[in-house]
Amino acid sequence: MADYLPHTDEEVASMLAFLGLSSTDELFATVPEALRLAGGLDLPSGRPEPDVLAHLEDLAAANEGRADRLVCFAGAGAYDHEVPPAVRALAGRSEFVTAYTPYQPEVAQGVLQAVFEFQTMVARLAGLPVANASLYDGASALVEAVNLGAAASGNPTVWVSAGVHPHWRAVLRTFAAGTGHRLVEVPLADGRTAWPDAVGAGGRAPGVLVAGYPNYLGCLEDLAAVRRLADAHGALVVVAADPVAAGLLRSAGDWGADVVVGEGQAFGTALSFGGPYLGLFACTLEQVRRLPGRLVGETVDLEGRRAYVTTLRAREQDIRREKATSNVCTNQTLMAVAAAIQLGWLGTSGLAEVALRCARGTHYLRESLQGSAGVRPLTGSTAVVRELAVRTEVPARTVVERMAGEGFLAGVALSDLVGDGGDGSVPAADAEHGLLVAVTERRTRDEIDRYVAALEKAARR
Amino acid sequence: MSEGAMGDQAMGDQAMGEEAFTTAAAPGGRAASAPLLGHEAEPTLFELSRPGRASWQLRTTGVPEWPAEELVPAEHRRTEPVALAEVSERDLVAHFTRLSHRQYSVDLGAYPLGSCTMKYNPKVCDTVAALPGLALTHPATPASLAQGWLALLVELEEALCEITGMAAATLQPAAGAAGELTGLLLMRAYHAARGEDRRRVIIPDSAHGTNPASVTLGGYEVTTVPSDERGCVDMAALREVLGPDVAGIMLTNPNTLGLFEEDIQAIAAAVHEVGGLLYYDGANLNAILGVVRPGDMGFDIVHMNLHKTFATPHGGGGPGAGPVAVAEHLVELLPGPRPVRLPDGGGRQSSRQGDEPRPLVDGDRRGPGEGHYSGDHRSLDEVDMRVDAGVGPSQALPAGTVPHPAGTRPAYGWVVPARSIGRVHSWHGNALVLARALTYIEVHGADGLRRVAERAVLNANWLRVRLRPTFDVPFDRPCMHEVVLAAATLRRRDGVRALDVAKRLLEEGFHAPTVYFPLIVDEALMIEPTETESPQTLEALAQAFERIVADASAPGGAERAAAAPRTTPVRRVDEARAARTLVPTFDARP
């Protein structure tokens, strides 16, 4: 049976002879004898592709909750958006899939230009002049934004709205152990950040402010207030913005954000159990020399033809080493290419339409739930654009379990995001009973109607 | 075999290689046949745009069509739509297809880019990644409804631990650099838990740039240790910089010169003696699969690049995956939640998934106070190990499915390790990349993985000896999966630099090797052929290099080299101008 290794036995023998060796073991003569693995790895023997594929198909089939079996109302940063055949076909082209980082621009214009177009679209979405070539996911983009903000302001104190996605805040905490940034969580009051008027006793003024737009509970934050607060302290504003809602909302850059980050999965990437996703990162020109990761710029070749190349390379780890702005090397280029294709497919009118349809569906859901005995809104009556949090009579995890039996992935239990004890975004009781529900442009009126009917039952004791 | 014997007696017998591979009749691996219809620039999507054109088609929903004005308050509402391109689907497809034709890739030809392990990416892995049961699962799906995914992740973790000789692993890090930083934070947490404040991490001067950058972000200072004349860590120099303030050392083994650090046991002993930890940069793991394991060498923390060693496609710069495996004494520090096989095939009846340990300090609920999450960790006993099985009573899996054939209780759940450093990814890592890697590992198995290492090392050594007359070989002893050659003599003699050689190789229809790395080699050409290139391809590559060097010494050679490449979609690009006059978006064009 074949594997992916082309050498015939005769060729191996010939090559070994060319090296003056008589066995492949001798290739490893520099590995101390005592360290060499006797008896080989304790793994099964190799199996033919069809057998392995069958195993993986079995595993895939065991995911009962997948979005082609249950109607997906779950969001929390991962959304069931349309990924059309054209985008799948183009993003799946092996020239994009099997290329390496574009270190040789003369033979990498395809990826470089696609990323240049991606950067342009992300910058326009964010309302800022520069966007990078991507980061790992929304959380990693936020970490990098906070690193940039603290470096730019020279102040490592970071006020983070509790309305920022709980997992992203968790990742921020993890990496702050290394950077030493002081993270201060600013709680929500009725779904929106209760920014303090002044630095409390013993507190420190912020160098960076971080807010969500909309925040993870679906509420629209007052970004003008964030900008004013930042200006009062000489701080930078980082906004974690939903790039789909940006099709409907004033851009975060327009509100005065210095850095806008986001999760780009919604543009051309399937739910994928959480990855690979796409970290979006845009900033002001003033901060471009602190930009993390790769940046593609336009230039010309020897003959004056337009060409693209990774630029401002002196920021990057392979040149600047321990003084680099970031350690990011491999990013999520293929997802960035997919996003460029998806945004090209949507175009000006399509993005606006998707954003509007999400808002309509979410609004329709909220209207439909009015008067339900077991379900009420968690956050008052602020506008909703793609997601809303509700409070269910029974614990939300129970609701999700029950709803799966009715054919729905009902949403994400807040306790799965913030823990049973709640956090600055919701108190413990709301954490247990809070359910985050997302409605994308793929949800039909019929699905929403059936969902509401099922939820009214599932949410009650 | 004595050191240096490799190839010595066969050196005069070069024809043997050529005959055996009949390369004259069947040159392999070159992409010079790729048809390129022209050399014009492709317009951007924005230039192809015509107002009013569109591609999008969305599902009919029947949802009431309220205008935006009724949904979003005026102060939040966008007044103008985000201006994107407006193109037909036909133009969109043509545009990105043309761009794809302007892109080199593994599927097109050989990609001997050192340190990047650009091996063939099996297509079966694409099929796996597209399986609806994997691709369409939401990351917050309760564990009971995602048993296949949890089983897959656990199987992969177990395989990676066996391959590296470690106790447990986190699959969350999205790339190698993310793995490095995760590993350094684990190192930090380990020392902090022992009440130790260590400040320095040692890195060889041959290390990848991500290493020192990660060290800084991990809150440590870099101490560089030089390589000796053999290209390995200078033991005497290492002993000099070791001390009680050393948190650990980051090593790539084989190192970036493609050489195995033969003194690794002594290095491990010396570092452990001062209480430091050993971090293994898995960039070069491909060389040692099934031959020797980082855990057996004495490493405490190991990251792997699944997009290198385990053939997940690199995507033009990602996605990768950088799982981190650790020795027993670090398991309780791993990021969480982790997928686990439940001990009794079942667990508590709850559906918790993303349940995080509580932060050390929350902001004051009444207003910001101090929340300092740096180095010293939370009181480490306050979070118990949590087992979250997520049993949905009405959605028990049908009996007989793979994950838990025994009945209704799921076999897999999530845990947050007792002293977890916390989450390092929005969700569970680059899951579809992980699925591809598991597929690759299962197809190869123990025997196949070992063969991968053997052929990778065989190919690299064959090229080392084959190209010995052509380039400098700064460390001419048996290498592992890659060989570092140098164009130093060529530059002195003919004025042709490593960069020129790289550009000339593009004209020959091959991707270029890595150049100017490692930094300690003058005019470095770092060549990693990988195991999936045939001997014919290697011979064709060697002949291409020979033609380049021969042409360099012919009249006008330096000029021709500096003018290369001439056959590519664009010629040498003006990088200085790109940096000087920054045009990062279409809107910034002059």
mmCIF file of N, CA and C in Angstrom, chain A residues 7 18-19 21 25 37 42 47 55 63-65 67 78 93-94 97 99 104 106-107 111 117 119-120 124 137 167 174 183 213 246 250 272-273 298-301 303 305-306 317 321-322 327 331 349 357 360 397 401 442 445, chain B residues 1 7 10 39 47 56 59 61 66 76 78 83-84 95 100 103-104 106-107 111 135-138 145 149 155 162 207 210 214 216 291 315-317 352 368 371 395 397 423 426 442 450 459 503 536 571-572 574 584 586-587 589:
data_model
loop_
_atom_site.group_PDB
_atom_site.id
_atom_site.type_symbol
_atom_site.label_atom_id
_atom_site.label_comp_id
_atom_site.label_asym_id
_atom_site.label_seq_id
_atom_site.Cartn_x
_atom_site.Cartn_y
_atom_site.Cartn_z
ATOM 1 N N HIS A 7 9.621 7.458 -2.313
ATOM 2 C CA HIS A 7 10.814 6.662 -2.584
ATOM 3 C C HIS A 7 10.505 5.183 -2.737
ATOM 4 N N PHE A 18 24.855 6.400 -1.607
ATOM 5 C CA PHE A 18 25.444 7.684 -1.978
ATOM 6 C C PHE A 18 26.028 8.369 -0.747
ATOM 7 N N LEU A 19 25.394 8.136 0.386
ATOM 8 C CA LEU A 19 25.866 8.734 1.640
ATOM 9 C C LEU A 19 26.862 7.844 2.355
ATOM 10 N N LEU A 21 26.135 4.934 3.611
ATOM 11 C CA LEU A 21 25.442 4.292 4.727
ATOM 12 C C LEU A 21 24.826 2.982 4.267
ATOM 13 N N ASP A 25 18.825 3.517 9.950
ATOM 14 C CA ASP A 25 19.168 3.780 11.347
ATOM 15 C C ASP A 25 20.422 4.651 11.461
ATOM 16 N N LEU A 37 14.407 5.780 20.779
ATOM 17 C CA LEU A 37 13.193 5.075 21.174
ATOM 18 C C LEU A 37 13.307 3.612 20.764
ATOM 19 N N ASP A 42 4.274 3.860 20.667
ATOM 20 C CA ASP A 42 3.153 3.020 21.061
ATOM 21 C C ASP A 42 1.866 3.595 20.464
ATOM 22 N N ARG A 47 -2.981 3.072 8.730
ATOM 23 C CA ARG A 47 -4.148 2.454 8.108
ATOM 24 C C ARG A 47 -4.453 3.175 6.807
ATOM 25 N N HIS A 55 -13.399 6.247 10.256
ATOM 26 C CA HIS A 55 -13.314 6.550 11.693
ATOM 27 C C HIS A 55 -13.674 8.006 11.958
ATOM 28 N N ASN A 63 -21.456 14.008 16.635
ATOM 29 C CA ASN A 63 -21.717 15.379 17.078
ATOM 30 C C ASN A 63 -23.176 15.716 16.812
ATOM 31 N N GLU A 64 -24.010 15.306 17.757
ATOM 32 C CA GLU A 64 -25.449 15.435 17.572
ATOM 33 C C GLU A 64 -25.909 16.890 17.498
ATOM 34 N N GLY A 65 -25.118 17.764 18.072
ATOM 35 C CA GLY A 65 -25.563 19.144 18.177
ATOM 36 C C GLY A 65 -25.211 20.018 16.998
ATOM 37 N N ALA A 67 -24.901 22.048 13.443
ATOM 38 C CA ALA A 67 -25.869 23.019 12.936
ATOM 39 C C ALA A 67 -26.672 22.524 11.746
ATOM 40 N N ALA A 78 -19.539 33.077 17.655
ATOM 41 C CA ALA A 78 -19.443 32.049 16.609
ATOM 42 C C ALA A 78 -20.826 31.915 15.990
ATOM 43 N N ARG A 93 -9.289 26.648 -2.941
ATOM 44 C CA ARG A 93 -8.290 26.423 -4.001
ATOM 45 C C ARG A 93 -6.937 26.116 -3.371
ATOM 46 N N SER A 94 -6.327 25.078 -3.895
ATOM 47 C CA SER A 94 -5.127 24.596 -3.205
ATOM 48 C C SER A 94 -3.970 25.579 -3.325
ATOM 49 N N VAL A 97 -4.565 27.294 -0.229
ATOM 50 C CA VAL A 97 -4.549 26.399 0.939
ATOM 51 C C VAL A 97 -3.132 25.898 1.231
ATOM 52 N N ALA A 99 -0.076 27.121 0.262
ATOM 53 C CA ALA A 99 1.054 28.050 0.192
ATOM 54 C C ALA A 99 1.592 28.317 1.589
ATOM 55 N N GLN A 104 8.433 35.083 -0.411
ATOM 56 C CA GLN A 104 8.977 35.378 -1.740
ATOM 57 C C GLN A 104 7.869 36.065 -2.524
ATOM 58 N N GLU A 106 7.531 37.553 -5.234
ATOM 59 C CA GLU A 106 7.405 37.378 -6.685
ATOM 60 C C GLU A 106 6.515 36.191 -7.045
ATOM 61 N N VAL A 107 6.440 35.214 -6.151
ATOM 62 C CA VAL A 107 5.591 34.051 -6.417
ATOM 63 C C VAL A 107 4.472 33.934 -5.392
ATOM 64 N N VAL A 111 -1.741 35.486 -2.738
ATOM 65 C CA VAL A 111 -2.070 35.640 -1.324
ATOM 66 C C VAL A 111 -1.882 37.097 -0.903
ATOM 67 N N GLU A 117 -6.487 43.239 -0.166
ATOM 68 C CA GLU A 117 -7.913 43.539 -0.320
ATOM 69 C C GLU A 117 -8.650 43.301 1.001
ATOM 70 N N GLN A 119 -7.312 43.589 4.010
ATOM 71 C CA GLN A 119 -6.962 44.701 4.898
ATOM 72 C C GLN A 119 -7.811 45.934 4.587
ATOM 73 N N THR A 120 -8.012 46.173 3.290
ATOM 74 C CA THR A 120 -8.811 47.325 2.883
ATOM 75 C C THR A 120 -10.238 47.207 3.415
ATOM 76 N N ARG A 124 -12.117 49.491 6.289
ATOM 77 C CA ARG A 124 -13.369 50.201 6.025
ATOM 78 C C ARG A 124 -14.447 49.828 7.031
ATOM 79 N N ASP A 137 -7.585 34.816 16.486
ATOM 80 C CA ASP A 137 -9.027 34.840 16.739
ATOM 81 C C ASP A 137 -9.338 36.169 17.431
ATOM 82 N N HIS A 167 -14.780 34.892 27.377
ATOM 83 C CA HIS A 167 -13.588 34.106 27.011
ATOM 84 C C HIS A 167 -12.442 35.024 26.611
ATOM 85 N N THR A 174 -4.985 35.611 31.121
ATOM 86 C CA THR A 174 -3.906 34.629 31.005
ATOM 87 C C THR A 174 -2.611 35.299 30.551
ATOM 88 N N LEU A 183 -5.182 44.498 34.896
ATOM 89 C CA LEU A 183 -6.511 44.449 34.292
ATOM 90 C C LEU A 183 -7.552 44.757 35.350
ATOM 91 N N TYR A 213 -18.740 46.346 21.141
ATOM 92 C CA TYR A 213 -19.736 47.108 20.374
ATOM 93 C C TYR A 213 -20.317 46.258 19.273
ATOM 94 N N ALA A 246 -21.358 45.797 12.212
ATOM 95 C CA ALA A 246 -20.750 47.016 11.664
ATOM 96 C C ALA A 246 -21.381 47.405 10.337
ATOM 97 N N ARG A 250 -22.751 52.598 13.270
ATOM 98 C CA ARG A 250 -21.668 53.550 13.087
ATOM 99 C C ARG A 250 -20.364 52.825 13.414
ATOM 100 N N SER A 272 -17.047 25.266 12.750
ATOM 101 C CA SER A 272 -15.749 24.612 12.936
ATOM 102 C C SER A 272 -15.367 24.305 14.375
ATOM 103 N N PHE A 273 -16.330 24.179 15.254
ATOM 104 C CA PHE A 273 -16.066 23.891 16.666
ATOM 105 C C PHE A 273 -15.089 24.905 17.267
ATOM 106 N N GLU A 298 1.297 47.934 -0.722
ATOM 107 C CA GLU A 298 1.447 47.994 -2.165
ATOM 108 C C GLU A 298 2.779 48.649 -2.513
ATOM 109 N N THR A 299 3.400 48.147 -3.567
ATOM 110 C CA THR A 299 4.622 48.763 -4.067
ATOM 111 C C THR A 299 4.710 48.465 -5.565
ATOM 112 N N VAL A 300 5.887 48.552 -6.127
ATOM 113 C CA VAL A 300 6.049 48.220 -7.545
ATOM 114 C C VAL A 300 7.206 47.235 -7.691
ATOM 115 N N ASP A 301 7.239 46.562 -8.822
ATOM 116 C CA ASP A 301 8.381 45.683 -9.083
ATOM 117 C C ASP A 301 9.409 46.427 -9.938
ATOM 118 N N GLU A 303 9.982 46.550 -12.937
ATOM 119 C CA GLU A 303 9.474 47.152 -14.168
ATOM 120 C C GLU A 303 8.363 48.152 -13.904
ATOM 121 N N ARG A 305 5.588 47.653 -12.315
ATOM 122 C CA ARG A 305 4.240 47.098 -12.196
ATOM 123 C C ARG A 305 3.799 47.080 -10.747
ATOM 124 N N ARG A 306 2.528 47.259 -10.539
ATOM 125 C CA ARG A 306 1.995 47.199 -9.188
ATOM 126 C C ARG A 306 2.280 45.823 -8.582
ATOM 127 N N GLN A 317 8.943 39.705 14.705
ATOM 128 C CA GLN A 317 9.775 38.893 15.585
ATOM 129 C C GLN A 317 11.038 38.349 14.919
ATOM 130 N N ARG A 321 13.266 40.351 17.057
ATOM 131 C CA ARG A 321 13.442 39.359 18.121
ATOM 132 C C ARG A 321 12.852 39.833 19.437
ATOM 133 N N GLU A 322 13.637 39.919 20.527
ATOM 134 C CA GLU A 322 13.000 40.190 21.817
ATOM 135 C C GLU A 322 12.390 41.581 21.919
ATOM 136 N N ASN A 327 4.805 38.450 19.112
ATOM 137 C CA ASN A 327 5.511 37.240 18.704
ATOM 138 C C ASN A 327 4.805 36.524 17.552
ATOM 139 N N ASN A 331 -0.299 33.292 11.132
ATOM 140 C CA ASN A 331 -1.577 33.854 11.591
ATOM 141 C C ASN A 331 -2.715 33.033 10.998
ATOM 142 N N SER A 349 -23.958 46.232 -0.829
ATOM 143 C CA SER A 349 -25.372 46.013 -0.497
ATOM 144 C C SER A 349 -25.571 44.746 0.312
ATOM 145 N N ARG A 357 -30.736 42.045 8.192
ATOM 146 C CA ARG A 357 -31.526 40.829 8.421
ATOM 147 C C ARG A 357 -31.259 40.244 9.808
ATOM 148 N N ARG A 360 -33.230 42.408 12.118
ATOM 149 C CA ARG A 360 -34.671 42.135 12.000
ATOM 150 C C ARG A 360 -35.042 40.829 12.693
ATOM 151 N N ARG A 397 -28.928 26.020 31.203
ATOM 152 C CA ARG A 397 -28.364 24.760 30.702
ATOM 153 C C ARG A 397 -29.453 23.723 30.498
ATOM 154 N N GLU A 401 -30.545 21.853 27.000
ATOM 155 C CA GLU A 401 -30.723 20.404 26.900
ATOM 156 C C GLU A 401 -32.113 20.061 26.366
ATOM 157 N N ARG A 442 -29.689 33.627 8.313
ATOM 158 C CA ARG A 442 -30.117 32.304 7.856
ATOM 159 C C ARG A 442 -31.380 31.821 8.565
ATOM 160 N N ARG A 445 -38.497 32.995 9.464
ATOM 161 C CA ARG A 445 -39.601 33.317 10.371
ATOM 162 C C ARG A 445 -40.186 32.037 10.956
ATOM 163 N N MET B 1 28.754 4.370 12.547
ATOM 164 C CA MET B 1 29.227 5.342 11.551
ATOM 165 C C MET B 1 29.926 6.489 12.245
ATOM 166 N N GLY B 7 28.640 10.181 3.259
ATOM 167 C CA GLY B 7 28.836 10.750 1.942
ATOM 168 C C GLY B 7 30.277 10.828 1.499
ATOM 169 N N ALA B 10 31.412 8.298 -1.001
ATOM 170 C CA ALA B 10 30.580 8.279 -2.200
ATOM 171 C C ALA B 10 30.698 9.567 -3.004
ATOM 172 N N HIS B 39 1.895 38.909 -17.880
ATOM 173 C CA HIS B 39 2.605 39.482 -16.752
ATOM 174 C C HIS B 39 2.009 40.808 -16.321
ATOM 175 N N GLU B 47 -11.327 47.910 -8.109
ATOM 176 C CA GLU B 47 -11.290 48.469 -9.458
ATOM 177 C C GLU B 47 -12.226 47.720 -10.401
ATOM 178 N N TRP B 56 -24.436 38.508 -4.049
ATOM 179 C CA TRP B 56 -25.039 37.812 -2.911
ATOM 180 C C TRP B 56 -26.451 37.326 -3.176
ATOM 181 N N ARG B 59 -31.028 33.430 1.831
ATOM 182 C CA ARG B 59 -32.203 32.605 2.066
ATOM 183 C C ARG B 59 -33.482 33.451 2.224
ATOM 184 N N THR B 61 -36.567 34.332 4.132
ATOM 185 C CA THR B 61 -36.832 34.092 5.553
ATOM 186 C C THR B 61 -38.257 34.389 5.979
ATOM 187 N N TRP B 66 -38.580 45.238 8.648
ATOM 188 C CA TRP B 66 -38.499 46.558 9.266
ATOM 189 C C TRP B 66 -37.322 47.334 8.692
ATOM 190 N N HIS B 76 -26.566 55.480 16.862
ATOM 191 C CA HIS B 76 -25.748 54.285 16.604
ATOM 192 C C HIS B 76 -25.797 53.861 15.137
ATOM 193 N N ARG B 78 -25.472 53.614 11.203
ATOM 194 C CA ARG B 78 -24.577 54.020 10.120
ATOM 195 C C ARG B 78 -25.375 54.819 9.103
ATOM 196 N N ALA B 83 -18.543 50.776 2.305
ATOM 197 C CA ALA B 83 -18.263 50.641 0.878
ATOM 198 C C ALA B 83 -17.368 49.423 0.651
ATOM 199 N N LEU B 84 -17.927 48.415 0.029
ATOM 200 C CA LEU B 84 -17.117 47.255 -0.356
ATOM 201 C C LEU B 84 -17.121 47.212 -1.880
ATOM 202 N N HIS B 95 -11.605 36.767 -10.602
ATOM 203 C CA HIS B 95 -10.575 37.550 -9.917
ATOM 204 C C HIS B 95 -9.757 36.673 -8.969
ATOM 205 N N SER B 100 -5.113 33.194 -7.641
ATOM 206 C CA SER B 100 -4.561 31.886 -7.257
ATOM 207 C C SER B 100 -3.483 31.449 -8.246
ATOM 208 N N GLN B 103 0.251 32.471 -7.475
ATOM 209 C CA GLN B 103 0.660 32.025 -6.153
ATOM 210 C C GLN B 103 1.343 30.672 -6.221
ATOM 211 N N TYR B 104 2.547 30.593 -5.690
ATOM 212 C CA TYR B 104 3.216 29.294 -5.575
ATOM 213 C C TYR B 104 2.604 28.524 -4.412
ATOM 214 N N VAL B 106 2.493 24.277 -2.393
ATOM 215 C CA VAL B 106 2.999 22.905 -2.339
ATOM 216 C C VAL B 106 2.388 22.065 -3.452
ATOM 217 N N ASP B 107 1.125 22.313 -3.731
ATOM 218 C CA ASP B 107 0.467 21.507 -4.759
ATOM 219 C C ASP B 107 1.043 21.763 -6.144
ATOM 220 N N TYR B 111 8.970 22.855 -2.396
ATOM 221 C CA TYR B 111 8.915 24.047 -1.556
ATOM 222 C C TYR B 111 9.967 23.894 -0.471
ATOM 223 N N ALA B 135 -17.381 20.388 10.666
ATOM 224 C CA ALA B 135 -17.315 21.795 10.256
ATOM 225 C C ALA B 135 -18.510 22.595 10.753
ATOM 226 N N LEU B 136 -19.632 21.931 11.020
ATOM 227 C CA LEU B 136 -20.841 22.676 11.368
ATOM 228 C C LEU B 136 -21.183 22.582 12.849
ATOM 229 N N THR B 137 -20.238 22.196 13.677
ATOM 230 C CA THR B 137 -20.514 22.133 15.112
ATOM 231 C C THR B 137 -20.135 23.453 15.777
ATOM 232 N N HIS B 138 -21.090 24.009 16.482
ATOM 233 C CA HIS B 138 -20.838 25.264 17.203
ATOM 234 C C HIS B 138 -19.938 24.972 18.411
ATOM 235 N N LEU B 145 -23.539 16.729 23.296
ATOM 236 C CA LEU B 145 -23.948 16.798 21.891
ATOM 237 C C LEU B 145 -22.751 16.974 20.964
ATOM 238 N N TRP B 149 -16.453 15.317 18.664
ATOM 239 C CA TRP B 149 -15.362 16.294 18.702
ATOM 240 C C TRP B 149 -14.477 16.064 19.923
ATOM 241 N N GLU B 155 -8.222 11.838 21.424
ATOM 242 C CA GLU B 155 -7.372 10.919 20.664
ATOM 243 C C GLU B 155 -6.121 11.621 20.158
ATOM 244 N N GLU B 162 2.170 10.680 23.138
ATOM 245 C CA GLU B 162 3.004 9.506 22.866
ATOM 246 C C GLU B 162 4.175 9.892 21.949
ATOM 247 N N ALA B 207 18.314 30.507 17.448
ATOM 248 C CA ALA B 207 16.877 30.266 17.643
ATOM 249 C C ALA B 207 16.010 31.041 16.657
ATOM 250 N N THR B 210 10.689 33.939 16.911
ATOM 251 C CA THR B 210 9.542 33.884 17.809
ATOM 252 C C THR B 210 9.974 33.595 19.243
ATOM 253 N N SER B 214 8.608 35.737 22.259
ATOM 254 C CA SER B 214 7.718 35.103 23.224
ATOM 255 C C SER B 214 8.244 35.257 24.644
ATOM 256 N N THR B 216 9.922 37.708 25.892
ATOM 257 C CA THR B 216 9.580 39.044 26.363
ATOM 258 C C THR B 216 8.119 39.110 26.797
ATOM 259 N N VAL B 291 11.774 8.347 16.455
ATOM 260 C CA VAL B 291 13.191 8.041 16.637
ATOM 261 C C VAL B 291 13.627 8.376 18.051
ATOM 262 N N GLY B 315 -1.919 27.372 4.431
ATOM 263 C CA GLY B 315 -2.912 28.406 4.150
ATOM 264 C C GLY B 315 -2.345 29.748 3.738
ATOM 265 N N GLY B 316 -1.112 29.790 3.267
ATOM 266 C CA GLY B 316 -0.522 31.069 2.887
ATOM 267 C C GLY B 316 -0.086 31.898 4.077
ATOM 268 N N GLY B 317 0.018 31.265 5.239
ATOM 269 C CA GLY B 317 0.419 31.995 6.446
ATOM 270 C C GLY B 317 -0.526 31.697 7.598
ATOM 271 N N ARG B 352 -21.819 22.136 31.773
ATOM 272 C CA ARG B 352 -20.858 23.230 31.751
ATOM 273 C C ARG B 352 -19.765 22.966 30.739
ATOM 274 N N PRO B 368 -13.828 50.790 39.222
ATOM 275 C CA PRO B 368 -12.545 50.107 39.093
ATOM 276 C C PRO B 368 -11.665 50.270 40.325
ATOM 277 N N GLY B 371 -6.837 45.483 39.912
ATOM 278 C CA GLY B 371 -6.929 44.075 39.557
ATOM 279 C C GLY B 371 -5.626 43.671 38.923
ATOM 280 N N GLN B 395 -31.135 13.832 24.612
ATOM 281 C CA GLN B 395 -30.315 13.720 23.402
ATOM 282 C C GLN B 395 -29.167 12.744 23.596
ATOM 283 N N LEU B 397 -26.716 9.962 22.969
ATOM 284 C CA LEU B 397 -26.327 9.457 21.669
ATOM 285 C C LEU B 397 -26.906 8.069 21.462
ATOM 286 N N ARG B 423 -7.382 30.324 29.947
ATOM 287 C CA ARG B 423 -7.650 30.109 28.535
ATOM 288 C C ARG B 423 -6.601 30.810 27.678
ATOM 289 N N SER B 426 -10.040 31.704 22.105
ATOM 290 C CA SER B 426 -11.463 32.023 22.271
ATOM 291 C C SER B 426 -12.274 30.770 22.588
ATOM 292 N N GLU B 442 -3.184 9.029 11.977
ATOM 293 C CA GLU B 442 -3.782 7.689 11.890
ATOM 294 C C GLU B 442 -3.425 6.990 10.575
ATOM 295 N N ARG B 450 7.601 7.081 11.716
ATOM 296 C CA ARG B 450 9.044 6.837 11.752
ATOM 297 C C ARG B 450 9.641 6.947 10.338
ATOM 298 N N ASN B 459 16.575 12.625 2.685
ATOM 299 C CA ASN B 459 16.534 13.635 1.616
ATOM 300 C C ASN B 459 17.463 14.807 1.916
ATOM 301 N N LYS B 503 16.140 34.036 -5.694
ATOM 302 C CA LYS B 503 15.322 34.581 -6.793
ATOM 303 C C LYS B 503 15.585 33.808 -8.095
ATOM 304 N N GLN B 536 13.945 12.178 -7.718
ATOM 305 C CA GLN B 536 14.010 12.897 -8.996
ATOM 306 C C GLN B 536 13.878 14.401 -8.760
ATOM 307 N N ARG B 571 8.355 40.906 -11.037
ATOM 308 C CA ARG B 571 9.788 40.772 -10.812
ATOM 309 C C ARG B 571 10.119 41.289 -9.425
ATOM 310 N N ARG B 572 11.413 41.414 -9.127
ATOM 311 C CA ARG B 572 11.792 41.759 -7.767
ATOM 312 C C ARG B 572 11.033 43.015 -7.319
ATOM 313 N N ASP B 574 9.941 46.243 -4.849
ATOM 314 C CA ASP B 574 10.627 47.312 -4.145
ATOM 315 C C ASP B 574 10.130 47.353 -2.694
ATOM 316 N N PRO B 584 -1.120 50.542 2.929
ATOM 317 C CA PRO B 584 -1.627 49.295 3.505
ATOM 318 C C PRO B 584 -3.043 48.946 3.051
ATOM 319 N N PHE B 586 -6.231 49.884 -0.203
ATOM 320 C CA PHE B 586 -6.530 50.496 -1.494
ATOM 321 C C PHE B 586 -6.796 51.987 -1.327
ATOM 322 N N ASP B 587 -7.379 52.336 -0.191
ATOM 323 C CA ASP B 587 -7.746 53.734 0.048
ATOM 324 C C ASP B 587 -6.537 54.617 0.308
ATOM 325 N N ARG B 589 -3.857 54.505 -1.498
ATOM 326 C CA ARG B 589 -3.064 54.652 -2.720
ATOM 327 C C ARG B 589 -2.927 56.119 -3.085
#
